[in-house]
């Protein structure tokens, strides 16, 4: 059985969404680190030893798809679980996320 992740990186450009994710995850006893854009997320993946990434796909600048691809380019993070998060899912978005490197 896989071990439960202890440190989760939550990435979202919407502060309210990030606050809600953080509150829910910390109440479930996870350690949460946050980023509000893709570039910051990449830096935190490099330096913060996240066990799981929750990644908004619709962000300005470097969107979630670009961020997933950049994370996956580094062989150290090829098995890091990345869960794509979006409030506006459209038909085909799941497949697009999986193609970009999301775990789910």
GROMACS .gro file of N, CA and C in nm:
model
  312
    1UNK      N    1   0.084  -0.118   0.000
    1UNK     CA    2   0.000   0.000   0.000
    1UNK      C    3   0.089   0.124   0.000
    2UNK      N    4   0.055   0.222  -0.084
    2UNK     CA    5   0.133   0.345  -0.093
    2UNK      C    6   0.118   0.426   0.035
    3UNK      N    7   0.225   0.493   0.071
    3UNK     CA    8   0.218   0.575   0.191
    3UNK      C    9   0.144   0.705   0.161
    4UNK      N   10   0.084   0.759   0.262
    4UNK     CA   11   0.009   0.884   0.251
    4UNK      C   12   0.106   1.000   0.234
    5UNK      N   13   0.084   1.088   0.136
    5UNK     CA   14   0.173   1.203   0.122
    5UNK      C   15   0.162   1.293   0.245
    6UNK      N   16   0.274   1.348   0.286
    6UNK     CA   17   0.269   1.434   0.404
    6UNK      C   18   0.282   1.582   0.367
    7UNK      N   19   0.348   1.613   0.258
    7UNK     CA   20   0.366   1.753   0.218
    7UNK      C   21   0.304   1.771   0.079
    8UNK      N   22   0.206   1.859   0.072
    8UNK     CA   23   0.135   1.884  -0.052
    8UNK      C   24   0.161   2.025  -0.099
    9UNK      N   25   0.199   2.038  -0.225
    9UNK     CA   26   0.213   2.168  -0.289
    9UNK      C   27   0.082   2.199  -0.360
   10UNK      N   28   0.014   2.304  -0.317
   10UNK     CA   29  -0.111   2.349  -0.379
   10UNK      C   30  -0.080   2.473  -0.461
   11UNK      N   31  -0.118   2.470  -0.589
   11UNK     CA   32  -0.086   2.579  -0.681
   11UNK      C   33  -0.215   2.630  -0.744
   12UNK      N   34  -0.244   2.758  -0.723
   12UNK     CA   35  -0.363   2.820  -0.780
   12UNK      C   36  -0.345   2.970  -0.777
   13UNK      N   37  -0.385   3.038  -0.883
   13UNK     CA   38  -0.372   3.184  -0.887
   13UNK      C   39  -0.486   3.254  -0.814
   14UNK      N   40  -0.591   3.179  -0.779
   14UNK     CA   41  -0.704   3.235  -0.708
   14UNK      C   42  -0.682   3.216  -0.557
   15UNK      N   43  -0.666   3.328  -0.487
   15UNK     CA   44  -0.635   3.322  -0.344
   15UNK      C   45  -0.744   3.249  -0.264
   16UNK      N   46  -0.871   3.270  -0.298
   16UNK     CA   47  -0.978   3.202  -0.225
   16UNK      C   48  -0.970   3.051  -0.243
   17UNK      N   49  -0.943   3.005  -0.364
   17UNK     CA   50  -0.929   2.861  -0.388
   17UNK      C   51  -0.810   2.805  -0.309
   18UNK      N   52  -0.701   2.878  -0.310
   18UNK     CA   53  -0.581   2.835  -0.239
   18UNK      C   54  -0.607   2.830  -0.088
   19UNK      N   55  -0.677   2.929  -0.036
   19UNK     CA   56  -0.712   2.930   0.107
   19UNK      C   57  -0.801   2.811   0.144
   20UNK      N   58  -0.900   2.781   0.059
   20UNK     CA   59  -0.989   2.667   0.085
   20UNK      C   60  -0.914   2.535   0.081
   21UNK      N   61  -0.829   2.518  -0.021
   21UNK     CA   62  -0.747   2.396  -0.029
   21UNK      C   63  -0.659   2.381   0.094
   22UNK      N   64  -0.594   2.490   0.131
   22UNK     CA   65  -0.503   2.487   0.246
   22UNK      C   66  -0.578   2.451   0.373
   23UNK      N   67  -0.692   2.513   0.395
   23UNK     CA   68  -0.771   2.486   0.515
   23UNK      C   69  -0.814   2.339   0.520
   24UNK      N   70  -0.865   2.289   0.410
   24UNK     CA   71  -0.912   2.150   0.406
   24UNK      C   72  -0.797   2.052   0.428
   25UNK      N   73  -0.685   2.078   0.365
   25UNK     CA   74  -0.572   1.985   0.375
   25UNK      C   75  -0.505   1.990   0.512
   26UNK      N   76  -0.491   2.109   0.569
   26UNK     CA   77  -0.430   2.117   0.701
   26UNK      C   78  -0.521   2.056   0.808
   27UNK      N   79  -0.652   2.068   0.790
   27UNK     CA   80  -0.743   2.005   0.886
   27UNK      C   81  -0.736   1.852   0.876
   28UNK      N   82  -0.691   1.802   0.762
   28UNK     CA   83  -0.671   1.657   0.745
   28UNK      C   84  -0.528   1.617   0.782
   29UNK      N   85  -0.456   1.708   0.845
   29UNK     CA   86  -0.322   1.682   0.899
   29UNK      C   87  -0.211   1.673   0.793
   30UNK      N   88  -0.231   1.740   0.678
   30UNK     CA   89  -0.125   1.749   0.578
   30UNK      C   90  -0.047   1.878   0.599
   31UNK      N   91   0.079   1.875   0.564
   31UNK     CA   92   0.158   1.998   0.559
   31UNK      C   93   0.138   2.054   0.419
   32UNK      N   94   0.101   2.181   0.411
   32UNK     CA   95   0.070   2.242   0.281
   32UNK      C   96   0.165   2.357   0.254
   33UNK      N   97   0.221   2.355   0.133
   33UNK     CA   98   0.296   2.470   0.083
   33UNK      C   99   0.220   2.520  -0.038
   34UNK      N  100   0.227   2.650  -0.062
   34UNK     CA  101   0.144   2.706  -0.167
   34UNK      C  102   0.226   2.789  -0.266
   35UNK      N  103   0.171   2.798  -0.386
   35UNK     CA  104   0.225   2.885  -0.490
   35UNK      C  105   0.107   2.941  -0.567
   36UNK      N  106   0.122   3.063  -0.617
   36UNK     CA  107   0.012   3.123  -0.692
   36UNK      C  108   0.042   3.136  -0.841
   37UNK      N  109   0.152   3.073  -0.886
   37UNK     CA  110   0.181   3.071  -1.028
   37UNK      C  111   0.275   2.954  -1.060
   38UNK      N  112   0.284   2.924  -1.188
   38UNK     CA  113   0.364   2.809  -1.232
   38UNK      C  114   0.512   2.822  -1.203
   39UNK      N  115   0.567   2.940  -1.221
   39UNK     CA  116   0.710   2.958  -1.199
   39UNK      C  117   0.747   2.935  -1.052
   40UNK      N  118   0.666   2.987  -0.961
   40UNK     CA  119   0.690   2.965  -0.819
   40UNK      C  120   0.674   2.816  -0.785
   41UNK      N  121   0.575   2.752  -0.848
   41UNK     CA  122   0.554   2.609  -0.825
   41UNK      C  123   0.678   2.530  -0.865
   42UNK      N  124   0.738   2.562  -0.979
   42UNK     CA  125   0.860   2.492  -1.023
   42UNK      C  126   0.971   2.507  -0.921
   43UNK      N  127   0.987   2.627  -0.870
   43UNK     CA  128   1.090   2.653  -0.770
   43UNK      C  129   1.064   2.572  -0.643
   44UNK      N  130   0.938   2.565  -0.601
   44UNK     CA  131   0.905   2.490  -0.480
   44UNK      C  132   0.919   2.340  -0.500
   45UNK      N  133   0.886   2.290  -0.618
   45UNK     CA  134   0.905   2.148  -0.646
   45UNK      C  135   1.053   2.114  -0.633
   46UNK      N  136   1.138   2.202  -0.681
   46UNK     CA  137   1.283   2.182  -0.674
   46UNK      C  138   1.335   2.182  -0.530
   47UNK      N  139   1.276   2.267  -0.445
   47UNK     CA  140   1.336   2.294  -0.314
   47UNK      C  141   1.257   2.248  -0.192
   48UNK      N  142   1.131   2.209  -0.208
   48UNK     CA  143   1.048   2.186  -0.090
   48UNK      C  144   1.009   2.041  -0.065
   49UNK      N  145   1.055   1.950  -0.146
   49UNK     CA  146   1.027   1.806  -0.126
   49UNK      C  147   0.879   1.774  -0.110
   50UNK      N  148   0.798   1.823  -0.202
   50UNK     CA  149   0.655   1.792  -0.198
   50UNK      C  150   0.634   1.645  -0.234
   51UNK      N  151   0.536   1.583  -0.169
   51UNK     CA  152   0.499   1.445  -0.198
   51UNK      C  153   0.388   1.436  -0.301
   52UNK      N  154   0.318   1.548  -0.322
   52UNK     CA  155   0.203   1.554  -0.412
   52UNK      C  156   0.184   1.698  -0.454
   53UNK      N  157   0.142   1.719  -0.579
   53UNK     CA  158   0.113   1.853  -0.629
   53UNK      C  159  -0.033   1.860  -0.673
   54UNK      N  160  -0.106   1.956  -0.620
   54UNK     CA  161  -0.241   1.990  -0.667
   54UNK      C  162  -0.225   2.116  -0.751
   55UNK      N  163  -0.253   2.107  -0.880
   55UNK     CA  164  -0.214   2.212  -0.973
   55UNK      C  165  -0.332   2.262  -1.054
   56UNK      N  166  -0.365   2.390  -1.038
   56UNK     CA  167  -0.468   2.455  -1.118
   56UNK      C  168  -0.418   2.461  -1.263
   57UNK      N  169  -0.504   2.429  -1.357
   57UNK     CA  170  -0.460   2.430  -1.497
   57UNK      C  171  -0.481   2.565  -1.562
   58UNK      N  172  -0.570   2.648  -1.508
   58UNK     CA  173  -0.600   2.777  -1.570
   58UNK      C  174  -0.540   2.891  -1.489
   59UNK      N  175  -0.413   2.920  -1.519
   59UNK     CA  176  -0.344   3.030  -1.453
   59UNK      C  177  -0.284   3.121  -1.560
   60UNK      N  178  -0.274   3.250  -1.532
   60UNK     CA  179  -0.209   3.339  -1.629
   60UNK      C  180  -0.058   3.312  -1.635
   61UNK      N  181   0.003   3.352  -1.742
   61UNK     CA  182   0.147   3.328  -1.758
   61UNK      C  183   0.170   3.182  -1.785
   62UNK      N  184   0.249   3.117  -1.702
   62UNK     CA  185   0.275   2.974  -1.717
   62UNK      C  186   0.155   2.899  -1.661
   63UNK      N  187   0.073   2.843  -1.750
   63UNK     CA  188  -0.046   2.772  -1.702
   63UNK      C  189  -0.009   2.635  -1.645
   64UNK      N  190  -0.109   2.565  -1.596
   64UNK     CA  191  -0.085   2.436  -1.533
   64UNK      C  192  -0.029   2.332  -1.629
   65UNK      N  193  -0.072   2.336  -1.755
   65UNK     CA  194  -0.020   2.241  -1.853
   65UNK      C  195   0.130   2.259  -1.874
   66UNK      N  196   0.171   2.384  -1.890
   66UNK     CA  197   0.314   2.414  -1.906
   66UNK      C  198   0.392   2.374  -1.781
   67UNK      N  199   0.333   2.402  -1.666
   67UNK     CA  200   0.398   2.369  -1.539
   67UNK      C  201   0.416   2.218  -1.525
   68UNK      N  202   0.313   2.141  -1.558
   68UNK     CA  203   0.324   1.994  -1.553
   68UNK      C  204   0.436   1.944  -1.645
   69UNK      N  205   0.437   1.997  -1.767
   69UNK     CA  206   0.540   1.953  -1.863
   69UNK      C  207   0.680   1.984  -1.810
   70UNK      N  208   0.696   2.103  -1.752
   70UNK     CA  209   0.827   2.142  -1.698
   70UNK      C  210   0.868   2.053  -1.581
   71UNK      N  211   0.774   2.019  -1.495
   71UNK     CA  212   0.805   1.928  -1.382
   71UNK      C  213   0.848   1.792  -1.436
   72UNK      N  214   0.775   1.741  -1.533
   72UNK     CA  215   0.803   1.608  -1.587
   72UNK      C  216   0.934   1.602  -1.667
   73UNK      N  217   0.982   1.716  -1.715
   73UNK     CA  218   1.109   1.718  -1.787
   73UNK      C  219   1.226   1.681  -1.697
   74UNK      N  220   1.211   1.702  -1.568
   74UNK     CA  221   1.317   1.669  -1.472
   74UNK      C  222   1.297   1.525  -1.426
   75UNK      N  223   1.393   1.441  -1.454
   75UNK     CA  224   1.380   1.297  -1.425
   75UNK      C  225   1.358   1.269  -1.276
   76UNK      N  226   1.397   1.360  -1.188
   76UNK     CA  227   1.374   1.340  -1.044
   76UNK      C  228   1.226   1.341  -1.009
   77UNK      N  229   1.145   1.402  -1.094
   77UNK     CA  230   1.004   1.421  -1.062
   77UNK      C  231   0.910   1.345  -1.155
   78UNK      N  232   0.964   1.248  -1.225
   78UNK     CA  233   0.882   1.172  -1.319
   78UNK      C  234   0.772   1.093  -1.248
   79UNK      N  235   0.792   1.057  -1.123
   79UNK     CA  236   0.692   0.980  -1.047
   79UNK      C  237   0.620   1.064  -0.941
   80UNK      N  238   0.648   1.194  -0.935
   80UNK     CA  239   0.579   1.281  -0.841
   80UNK      C  240   0.431   1.290  -0.880
   81UNK      N  241   0.340   1.254  -0.791
   81UNK     CA  242   0.197   1.264  -0.825
   81UNK      C  243   0.155   1.409  -0.845
   82UNK      N  244   0.092   1.434  -0.959
   82UNK     CA  245   0.038   1.567  -0.991
   82UNK      C  246  -0.110   1.548  -1.021
   83UNK      N  247  -0.194   1.618  -0.945
   83UNK     CA  248  -0.338   1.615  -0.966
   83UNK      C  249  -0.378   1.750  -1.024
   84UNK      N  250  -0.435   1.748  -1.143
   84UNK     CA  251  -0.483   1.871  -1.207
   84UNK      C  252  -0.614   1.913  -1.141
   85UNK      N  253  -0.627   2.043  -1.119
   85UNK     CA  254  -0.745   2.099  -1.054
   85UNK      C  255  -0.797   2.212  -1.142
   86UNK      N  256  -0.928   2.211  -1.165
   86UNK     CA  257  -0.989   2.321  -1.238
   86UNK      C  258  -1.134   2.336  -1.198
   87UNK      N  259  -1.183   2.458  -1.199
   87UNK     CA  260  -1.323   2.484  -1.168
   87UNK      C  261  -1.408   2.479  -1.294
   88UNK      N  262  -1.344   2.479  -1.410
   88UNK     CA  263  -1.419   2.488  -1.536
   88UNK      C  264  -1.380   2.375  -1.630
   89UNK      N  265  -1.403   2.253  -1.587
   89UNK     CA  266  -1.367   2.137  -1.669
   89UNK      C  267  -1.455   2.130  -1.794
   90UNK      N  268  -1.389   2.105  -1.906
   90UNK     CA  269  -1.457   2.092  -2.033
   90UNK      C  270  -1.428   1.953  -2.089
   91UNK      N  271  -1.508   1.911  -2.183
   91UNK     CA  272  -1.486   1.782  -2.246
   91UNK      C  273  -1.344   1.778  -2.304
   92UNK      N  274  -1.272   1.670  -2.274
   92UNK     CA  275  -1.136   1.654  -2.325
   92UNK      C  276  -1.027   1.708  -2.233
   93UNK      N  277  -1.066   1.782  -2.128
   93UNK     CA  278  -0.965   1.839  -2.038
   93UNK      C  279  -0.887   1.732  -1.963
   94UNK      N  280  -0.953   1.625  -1.922
   94UNK     CA  281  -0.882   1.518  -1.848
   94UNK      C  282  -0.771   1.461  -1.935
   95UNK      N  283  -0.803   1.431  -2.059
   95UNK     CA  284  -0.704   1.375  -2.151
   95UNK      C  285  -0.589   1.473  -2.174
   96UNK      N  286  -0.625   1.601  -2.190
   96UNK     CA  287  -0.523   1.704  -2.211
   96UNK      C  288  -0.429   1.712  -2.090
   97UNK      N  289  -0.485   1.701  -1.970
   97UNK     CA  290  -0.404   1.705  -1.847
   97UNK      C  291  -0.312   1.583  -1.839
   98UNK      N  292  -0.367   1.466  -1.870
   98UNK     CA  293  -0.285   1.344  -1.865
   98UNK      C  294  -0.172   1.350  -1.967
   99UNK      N  295  -0.199   1.404  -2.084
   99UNK     CA  296  -0.095   1.420  -2.186
   99UNK      C  297   0.015   1.516  -2.141
  100UNK      N  298  -0.022   1.616  -2.062
  100UNK     CA  299   0.074   1.715  -2.014
  100UNK      C  300   0.156   1.662  -1.897
  101UNK      N  301   0.113   1.550  -1.835
  101UNK     CA  302   0.191   1.493  -1.726
  101UNK      C  303   0.118   1.475  -1.596
  102UNK      N  304  -0.012   1.504  -1.593
  102UNK     CA  305  -0.087   1.484  -1.469
  102UNK      C  306  -0.102   1.336  -1.438
  103UNK      N  307  -0.106   1.304  -1.310
  103UNK     CA  308  -0.134   1.168  -1.265
  103UNK      C  309  -0.283   1.142  -1.270
  104UNK      N  310  -0.362   1.247  -1.248
  104UNK     CA  311  -0.508   1.239  -1.255
  104UNK      C  312  -0.564   1.378  -1.262
   0.00000   0.00000   0.00000
